[in-house]
Short mmCIF file of C-alpha atoms in Angstrom, two decimals:
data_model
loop_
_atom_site.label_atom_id
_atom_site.label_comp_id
_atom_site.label_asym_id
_atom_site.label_seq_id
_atom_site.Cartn_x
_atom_site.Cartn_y
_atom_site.Cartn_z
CA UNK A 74 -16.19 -3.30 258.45
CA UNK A 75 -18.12 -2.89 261.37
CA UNK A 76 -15.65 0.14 262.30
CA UNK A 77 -16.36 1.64 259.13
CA UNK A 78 -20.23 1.25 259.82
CA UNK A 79 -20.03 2.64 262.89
CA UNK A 80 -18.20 5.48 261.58
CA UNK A 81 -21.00 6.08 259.02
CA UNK A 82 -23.73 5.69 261.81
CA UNK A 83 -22.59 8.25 263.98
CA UNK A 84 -21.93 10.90 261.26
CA UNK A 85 -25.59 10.28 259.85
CA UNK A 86 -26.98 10.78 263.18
CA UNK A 87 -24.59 14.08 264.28
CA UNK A 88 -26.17 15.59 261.06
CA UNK A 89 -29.86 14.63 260.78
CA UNK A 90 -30.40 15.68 264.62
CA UNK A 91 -29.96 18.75 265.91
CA UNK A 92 -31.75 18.16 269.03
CA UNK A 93 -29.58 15.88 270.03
CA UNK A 94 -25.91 16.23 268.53
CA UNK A 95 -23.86 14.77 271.44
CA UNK A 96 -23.04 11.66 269.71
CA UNK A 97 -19.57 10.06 271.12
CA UNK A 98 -18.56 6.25 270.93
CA UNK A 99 -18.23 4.94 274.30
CA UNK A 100 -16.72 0.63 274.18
CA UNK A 101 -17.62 0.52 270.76
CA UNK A 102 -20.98 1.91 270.82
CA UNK A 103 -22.22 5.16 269.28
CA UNK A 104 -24.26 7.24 272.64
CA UNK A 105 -25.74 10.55 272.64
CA UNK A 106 -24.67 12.24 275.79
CA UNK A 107 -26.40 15.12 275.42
CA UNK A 108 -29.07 14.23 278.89
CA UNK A 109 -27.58 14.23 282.15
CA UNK A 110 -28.14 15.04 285.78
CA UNK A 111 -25.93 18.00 285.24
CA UNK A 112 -27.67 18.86 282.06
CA UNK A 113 -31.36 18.81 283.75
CA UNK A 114 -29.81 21.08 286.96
CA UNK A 115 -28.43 23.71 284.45
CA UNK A 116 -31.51 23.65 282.35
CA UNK A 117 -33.73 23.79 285.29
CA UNK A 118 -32.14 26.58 287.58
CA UNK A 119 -32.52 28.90 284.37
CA UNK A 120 -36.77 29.21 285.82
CA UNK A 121 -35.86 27.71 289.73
CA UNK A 122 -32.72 29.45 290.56
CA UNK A 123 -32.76 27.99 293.84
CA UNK A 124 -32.84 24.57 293.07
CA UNK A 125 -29.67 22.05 293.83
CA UNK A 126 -28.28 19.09 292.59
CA UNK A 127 -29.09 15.59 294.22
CA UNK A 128 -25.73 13.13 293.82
CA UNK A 129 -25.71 9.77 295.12
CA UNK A 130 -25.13 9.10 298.88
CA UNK A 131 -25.36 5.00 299.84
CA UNK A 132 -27.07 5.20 303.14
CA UNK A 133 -25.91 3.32 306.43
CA UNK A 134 -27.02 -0.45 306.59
CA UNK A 135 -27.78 -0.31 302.30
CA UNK A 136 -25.68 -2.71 300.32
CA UNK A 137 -24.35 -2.06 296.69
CA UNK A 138 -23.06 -4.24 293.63
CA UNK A 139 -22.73 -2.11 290.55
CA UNK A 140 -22.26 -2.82 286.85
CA UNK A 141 -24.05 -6.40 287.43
CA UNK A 142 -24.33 -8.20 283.73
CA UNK A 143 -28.08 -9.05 283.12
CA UNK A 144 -27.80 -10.29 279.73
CA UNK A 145 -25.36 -10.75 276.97
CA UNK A 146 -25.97 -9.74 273.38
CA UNK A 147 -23.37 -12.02 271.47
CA UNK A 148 -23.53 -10.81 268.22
CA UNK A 149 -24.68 -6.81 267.47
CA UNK A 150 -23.55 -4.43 264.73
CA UNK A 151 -21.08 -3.47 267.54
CA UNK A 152 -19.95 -6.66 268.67
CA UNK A 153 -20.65 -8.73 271.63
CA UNK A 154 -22.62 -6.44 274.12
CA UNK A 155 -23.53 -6.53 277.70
CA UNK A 156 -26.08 -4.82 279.58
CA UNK A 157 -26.09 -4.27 283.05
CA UNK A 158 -27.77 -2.88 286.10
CA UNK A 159 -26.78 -1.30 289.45
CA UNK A 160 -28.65 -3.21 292.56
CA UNK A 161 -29.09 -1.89 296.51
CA UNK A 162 -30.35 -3.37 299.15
CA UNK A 163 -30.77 -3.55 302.76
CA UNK A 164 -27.49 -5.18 304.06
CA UNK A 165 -30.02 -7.80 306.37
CA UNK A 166 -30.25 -11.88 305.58
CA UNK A 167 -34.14 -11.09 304.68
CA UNK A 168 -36.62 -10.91 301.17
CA UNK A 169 -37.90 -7.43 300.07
CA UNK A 170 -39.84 -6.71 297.46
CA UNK A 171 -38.09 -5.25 294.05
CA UNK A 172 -37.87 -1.93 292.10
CA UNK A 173 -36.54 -1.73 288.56
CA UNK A 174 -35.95 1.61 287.62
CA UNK A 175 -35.71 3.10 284.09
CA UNK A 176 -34.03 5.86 283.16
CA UNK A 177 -35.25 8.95 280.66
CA UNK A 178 -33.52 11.16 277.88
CA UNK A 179 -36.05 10.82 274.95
CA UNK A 180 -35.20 7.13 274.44
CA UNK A 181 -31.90 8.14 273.31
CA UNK A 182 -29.77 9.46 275.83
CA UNK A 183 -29.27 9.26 279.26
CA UNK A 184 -27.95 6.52 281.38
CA UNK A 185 -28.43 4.21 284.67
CA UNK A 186 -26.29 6.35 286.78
CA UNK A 187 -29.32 9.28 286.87
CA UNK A 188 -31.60 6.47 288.87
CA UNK A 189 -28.60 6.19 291.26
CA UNK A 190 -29.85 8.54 293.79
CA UNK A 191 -33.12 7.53 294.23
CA UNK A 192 -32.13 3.64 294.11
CA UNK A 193 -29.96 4.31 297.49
CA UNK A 194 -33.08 6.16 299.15
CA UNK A 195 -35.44 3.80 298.50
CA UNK A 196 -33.57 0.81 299.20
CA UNK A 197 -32.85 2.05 302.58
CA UNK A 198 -36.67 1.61 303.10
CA UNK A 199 -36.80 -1.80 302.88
CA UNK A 200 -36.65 -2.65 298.87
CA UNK A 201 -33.89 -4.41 296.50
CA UNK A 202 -33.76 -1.76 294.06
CA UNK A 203 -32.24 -2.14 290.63
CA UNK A 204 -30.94 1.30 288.07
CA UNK A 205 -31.07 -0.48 284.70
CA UNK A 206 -29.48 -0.42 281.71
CA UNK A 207 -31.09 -0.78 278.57
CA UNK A 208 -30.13 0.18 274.38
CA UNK A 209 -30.94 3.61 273.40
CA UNK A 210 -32.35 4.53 269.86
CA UNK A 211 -28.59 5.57 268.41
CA UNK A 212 -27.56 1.56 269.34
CA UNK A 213 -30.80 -0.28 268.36
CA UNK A 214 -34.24 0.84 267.44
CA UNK A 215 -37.88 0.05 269.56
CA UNK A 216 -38.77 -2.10 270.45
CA UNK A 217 -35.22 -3.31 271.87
CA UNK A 218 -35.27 -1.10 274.60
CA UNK A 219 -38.25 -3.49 275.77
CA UNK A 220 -36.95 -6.63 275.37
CA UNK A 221 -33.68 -5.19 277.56
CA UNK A 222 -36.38 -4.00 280.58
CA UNK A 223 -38.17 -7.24 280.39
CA UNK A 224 -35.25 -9.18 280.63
CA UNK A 225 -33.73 -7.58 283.32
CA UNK A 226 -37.00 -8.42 285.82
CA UNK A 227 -36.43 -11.90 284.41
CA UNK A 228 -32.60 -12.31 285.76
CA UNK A 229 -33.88 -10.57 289.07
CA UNK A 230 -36.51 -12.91 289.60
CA UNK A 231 -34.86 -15.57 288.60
CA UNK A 232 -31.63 -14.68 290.53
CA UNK A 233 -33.88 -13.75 293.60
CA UNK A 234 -32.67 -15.63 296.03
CA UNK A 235 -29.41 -14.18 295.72
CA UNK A 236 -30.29 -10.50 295.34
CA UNK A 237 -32.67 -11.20 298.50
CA UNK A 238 -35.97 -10.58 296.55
CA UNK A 239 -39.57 -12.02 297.51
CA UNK A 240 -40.15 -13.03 293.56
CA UNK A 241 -43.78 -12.30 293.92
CA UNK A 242 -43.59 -8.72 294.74
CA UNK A 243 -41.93 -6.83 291.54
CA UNK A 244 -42.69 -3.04 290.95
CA UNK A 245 -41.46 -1.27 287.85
CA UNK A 246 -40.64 2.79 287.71
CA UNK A 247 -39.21 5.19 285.24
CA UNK A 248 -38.97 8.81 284.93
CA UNK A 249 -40.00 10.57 280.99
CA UNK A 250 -39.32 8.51 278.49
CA UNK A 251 -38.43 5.72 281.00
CA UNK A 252 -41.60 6.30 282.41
CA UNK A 253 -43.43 5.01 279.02
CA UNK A 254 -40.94 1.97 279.20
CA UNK A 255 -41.82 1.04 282.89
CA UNK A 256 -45.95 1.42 281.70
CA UNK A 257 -45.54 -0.42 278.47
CA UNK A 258 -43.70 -3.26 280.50
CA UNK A 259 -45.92 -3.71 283.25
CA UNK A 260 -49.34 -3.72 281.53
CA UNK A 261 -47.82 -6.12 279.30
CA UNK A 262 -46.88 -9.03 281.70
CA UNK A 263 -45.72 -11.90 279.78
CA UNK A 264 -46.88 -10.87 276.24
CA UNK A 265 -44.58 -12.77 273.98
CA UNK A 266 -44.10 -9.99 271.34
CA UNK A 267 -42.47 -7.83 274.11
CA UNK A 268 -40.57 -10.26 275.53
CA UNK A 269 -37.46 -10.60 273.51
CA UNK A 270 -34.80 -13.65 273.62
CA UNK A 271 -31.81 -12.42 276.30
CA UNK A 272 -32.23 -15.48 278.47
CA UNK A 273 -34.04 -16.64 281.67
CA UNK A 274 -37.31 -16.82 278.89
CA UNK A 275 -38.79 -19.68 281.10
CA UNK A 276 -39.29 -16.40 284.56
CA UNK A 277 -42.59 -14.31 284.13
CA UNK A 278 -41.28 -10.60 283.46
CA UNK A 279 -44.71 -9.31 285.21
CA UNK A 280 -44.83 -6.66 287.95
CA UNK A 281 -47.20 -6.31 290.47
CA UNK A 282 -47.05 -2.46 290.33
CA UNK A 283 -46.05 0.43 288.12
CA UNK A 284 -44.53 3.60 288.87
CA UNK A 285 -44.99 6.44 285.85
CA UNK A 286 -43.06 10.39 286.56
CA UNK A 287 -44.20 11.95 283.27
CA UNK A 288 -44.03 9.34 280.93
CA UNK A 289 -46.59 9.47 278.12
CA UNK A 290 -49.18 6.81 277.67
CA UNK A 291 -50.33 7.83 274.25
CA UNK A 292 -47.92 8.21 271.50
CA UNK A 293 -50.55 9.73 269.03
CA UNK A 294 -50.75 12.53 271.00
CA UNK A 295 -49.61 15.36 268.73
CA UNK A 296 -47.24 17.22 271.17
CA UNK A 297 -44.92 13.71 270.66
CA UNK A 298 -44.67 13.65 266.88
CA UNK A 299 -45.06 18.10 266.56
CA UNK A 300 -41.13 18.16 265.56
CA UNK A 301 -41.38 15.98 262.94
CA UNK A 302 -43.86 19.36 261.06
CA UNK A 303 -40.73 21.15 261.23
CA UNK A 304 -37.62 21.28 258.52
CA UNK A 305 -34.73 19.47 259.37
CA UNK A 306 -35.78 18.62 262.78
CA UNK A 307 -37.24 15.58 264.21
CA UNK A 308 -39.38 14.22 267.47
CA UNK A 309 -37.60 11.57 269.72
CA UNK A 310 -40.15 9.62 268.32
CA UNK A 311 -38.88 9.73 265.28
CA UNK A 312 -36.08 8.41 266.28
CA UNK A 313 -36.47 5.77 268.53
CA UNK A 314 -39.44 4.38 265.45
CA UNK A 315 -37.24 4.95 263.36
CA UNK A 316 -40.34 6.70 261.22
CA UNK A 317 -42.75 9.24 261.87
CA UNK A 318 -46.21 8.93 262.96
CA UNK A 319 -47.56 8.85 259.67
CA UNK A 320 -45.37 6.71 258.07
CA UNK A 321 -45.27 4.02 260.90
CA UNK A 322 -48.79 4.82 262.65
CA UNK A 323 -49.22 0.75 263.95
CA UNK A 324 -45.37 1.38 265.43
CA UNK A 325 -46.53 4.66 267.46
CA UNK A 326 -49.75 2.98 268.44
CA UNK A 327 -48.24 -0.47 269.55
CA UNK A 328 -45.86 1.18 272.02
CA UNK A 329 -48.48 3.27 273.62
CA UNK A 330 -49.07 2.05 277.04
CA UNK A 331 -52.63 2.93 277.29
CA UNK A 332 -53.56 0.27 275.10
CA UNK A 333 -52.75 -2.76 277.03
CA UNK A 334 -54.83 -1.76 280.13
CA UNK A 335 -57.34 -4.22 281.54
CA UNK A 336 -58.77 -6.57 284.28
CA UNK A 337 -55.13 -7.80 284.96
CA UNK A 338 -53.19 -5.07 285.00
CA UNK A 339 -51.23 -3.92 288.29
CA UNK A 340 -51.88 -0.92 290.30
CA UNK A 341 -50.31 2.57 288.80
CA UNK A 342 -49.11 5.85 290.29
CA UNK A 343 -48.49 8.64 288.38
CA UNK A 344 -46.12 11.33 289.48
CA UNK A 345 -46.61 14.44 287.67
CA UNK A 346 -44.64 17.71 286.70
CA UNK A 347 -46.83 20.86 285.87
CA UNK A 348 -45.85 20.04 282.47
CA UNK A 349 -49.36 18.58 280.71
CA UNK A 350 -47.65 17.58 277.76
CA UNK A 351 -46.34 14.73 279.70
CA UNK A 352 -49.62 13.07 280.86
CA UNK A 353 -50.98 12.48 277.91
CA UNK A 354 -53.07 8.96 278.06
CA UNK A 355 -53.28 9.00 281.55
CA UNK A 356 -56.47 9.59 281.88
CA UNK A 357 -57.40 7.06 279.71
CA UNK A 358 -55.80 4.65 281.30
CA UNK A 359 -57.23 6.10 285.02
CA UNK A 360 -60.85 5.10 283.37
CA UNK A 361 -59.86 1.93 282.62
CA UNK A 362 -58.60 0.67 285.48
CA UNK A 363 -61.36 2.24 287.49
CA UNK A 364 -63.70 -0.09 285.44
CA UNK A 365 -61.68 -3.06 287.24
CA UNK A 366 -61.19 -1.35 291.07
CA UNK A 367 -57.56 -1.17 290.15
CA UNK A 368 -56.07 0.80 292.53
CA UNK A 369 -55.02 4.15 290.66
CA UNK A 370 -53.07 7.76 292.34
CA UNK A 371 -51.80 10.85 290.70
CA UNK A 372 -49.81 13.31 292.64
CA UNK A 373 -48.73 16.33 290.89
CA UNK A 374 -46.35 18.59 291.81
CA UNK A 375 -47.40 22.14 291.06
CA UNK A 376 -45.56 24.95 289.49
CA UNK A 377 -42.78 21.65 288.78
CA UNK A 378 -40.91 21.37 285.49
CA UNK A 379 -40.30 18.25 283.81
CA UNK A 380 -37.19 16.50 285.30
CA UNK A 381 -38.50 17.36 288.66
CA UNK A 382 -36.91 14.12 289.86
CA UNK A 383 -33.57 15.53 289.09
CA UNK A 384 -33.32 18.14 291.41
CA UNK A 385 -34.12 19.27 295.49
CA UNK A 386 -36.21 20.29 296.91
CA UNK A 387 -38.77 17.66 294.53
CA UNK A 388 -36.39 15.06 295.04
CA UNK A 389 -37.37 14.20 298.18
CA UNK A 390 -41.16 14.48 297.65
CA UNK A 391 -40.79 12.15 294.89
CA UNK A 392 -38.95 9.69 296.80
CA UNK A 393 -41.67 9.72 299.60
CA UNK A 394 -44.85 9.38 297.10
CA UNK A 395 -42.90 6.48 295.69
CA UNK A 396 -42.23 4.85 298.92
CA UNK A 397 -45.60 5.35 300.23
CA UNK A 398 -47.51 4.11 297.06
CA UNK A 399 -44.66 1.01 296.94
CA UNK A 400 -46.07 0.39 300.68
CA UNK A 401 -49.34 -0.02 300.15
CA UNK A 402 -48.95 -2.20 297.02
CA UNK A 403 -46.33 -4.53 297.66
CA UNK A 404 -46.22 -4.70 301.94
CA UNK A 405 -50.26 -4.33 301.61
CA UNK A 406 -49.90 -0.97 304.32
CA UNK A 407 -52.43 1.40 304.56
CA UNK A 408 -55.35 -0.93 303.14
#
């Protein structure tokens, strides 16, 4: 039966999407492969011809342990499911602080293994850094993607010791659509809507700072539902909602980051392309946090695309702003 379902799923979804028709079943479970580092090169050296692919290189003196279970979903349409995360860290007997990175692709495609790179780089500069897995909208509909995210900080902080993490110093990144994920679940701390049941409920899931590269902060911005106005098409948000904007408004509006922003919330850098689409919110959110001398930056990247993470020569740019910002917020340098 649940064969059969499957089945049915992933026909439904090769037909109704257009946008994204790379639907295989990978283990059981029905993924749209249609985002990958590849992909973004190709798509990007069609406008940068000179740009080059970054792969994964573990650096001297970084440790690794890949395909690490953070939680176990016993029963889903697809059986029992794990979810799991990549760590790196500095191969010394000491406590860094932690990065949990999320991964883009519209909130239904993509995968872990595009946070790879930047996991090695930054671990090598003192941080246990973790690529994360989490479900995508073809698997299970929002908010599940945020109950995965928060439960993954949970099992690192409540794992710490092992991992070598100081459990008071958490930051939270993502790139696109992961970048919405990593605001949405680190300006809401502990709320208990958000939080989800995959174990280790008793650890706080907050961060102490976010990291955003182009990840909206408004869903009612119309660029995000515009593809749902045209025939036979819709907008990732669509998808992941499983509704559009107007028939699910309180849905779009409950996982808008900008929303949750307030005296508590933990210090945010944004990281933009020369893409404005993706900053919507962001200024919002900038006001806000003014109001409460939260500490704020926004480095853009000029004449960058979207996926500028992807690629050299903004690869290693990114990688510094992160490091920098990381610095001041969770080692307290250059106060």
């Amino acid at each position: 039966m649940k064969q059969m379902q499957s089945i049915v799923l992933l026909v439904f979804l090769c037909i109704a999407s257009p946008l994204f028709a790379q639907i295989v079943t990978i283990d059981g479970i029905p993924k749209d492969t249609a985002y990958t580092p590849y992909s973004a090169w190709v798509k990007i050296k069609k406008d940068y011809p000179n740009v080059t692919r970054v792969y994964p290189i573990l650096p001297d003196g970084v440790k690794a342990e890949n395909n690490i279970v953070y939680a176990t979903l016993p029963d889903t349409p697809y059986g029992k499911r794990d979810l799991h995360m990549d760590v790196f860290r500095p191969d010394k007997g000491e406590k860094y602080p932690a990065l949990v990175m999320v991964f883009g692709g519209g909130w239904r495609t993509g995968s872990k293994e595009a946070q790879v790179p930047m996991a090695q780089k930054i671990a090598a500069q003192g941080y246990v850094t973790a690529a994360i897995e989490y479900r995508l909208s073809p698997e299970a509909l929002y908010p599940a993607a945020v109950y995965d995210i928060k439960a993954a900080i949970r099992f690192l902080r409540a794992n710490a010791d092992k991992y070598g993490i100081d459990p008071n110093r958490f930051a939270i990144t993502g790139s696109s659509a992961g970048g919405q994920l990593a605001a949405l679940v680190g300006f809401t701390g502990n709320l208990e809507k958000f939080e989800g049941d995959l174990g280790y409920n008793e650890v706080s899931s907050e961060v102490q700072a976010i990291i955003d590269m182009d990840g909206v902060l408004d869903f009612t911005t119309p660029s995000e539902s515009l593809g749902d106005n045209t025939p036979g098409r819709h907008s990732a948000g669509y998808y992941w909602f499983g509704a559009t904007l107007k028939e699910a408004r309180d849905k779009w509006v409950e996982a808008s980051p900008m929303i949750y922003t307030g005296k508590d919330s933990p210090p945010i850098l944004f990281i933009n392309s020369a893409q404005p689409r993706f900053h919507a919110g962001r200024d919002s959110v900038i006001s806000v946090l003014n109001t409460y001398n939260i500490y704020t930056e926004v480095q853009t990247i000029p004449d960058s695309p979207h996926s500028f993470w992807q690629v050299h020569p903004w690869f290693e740019e990114t990688v510094d702003y992160m490091v920098n910002f990381l610095d001041r917020t969770l080692k307290n340098e250059g106060e």
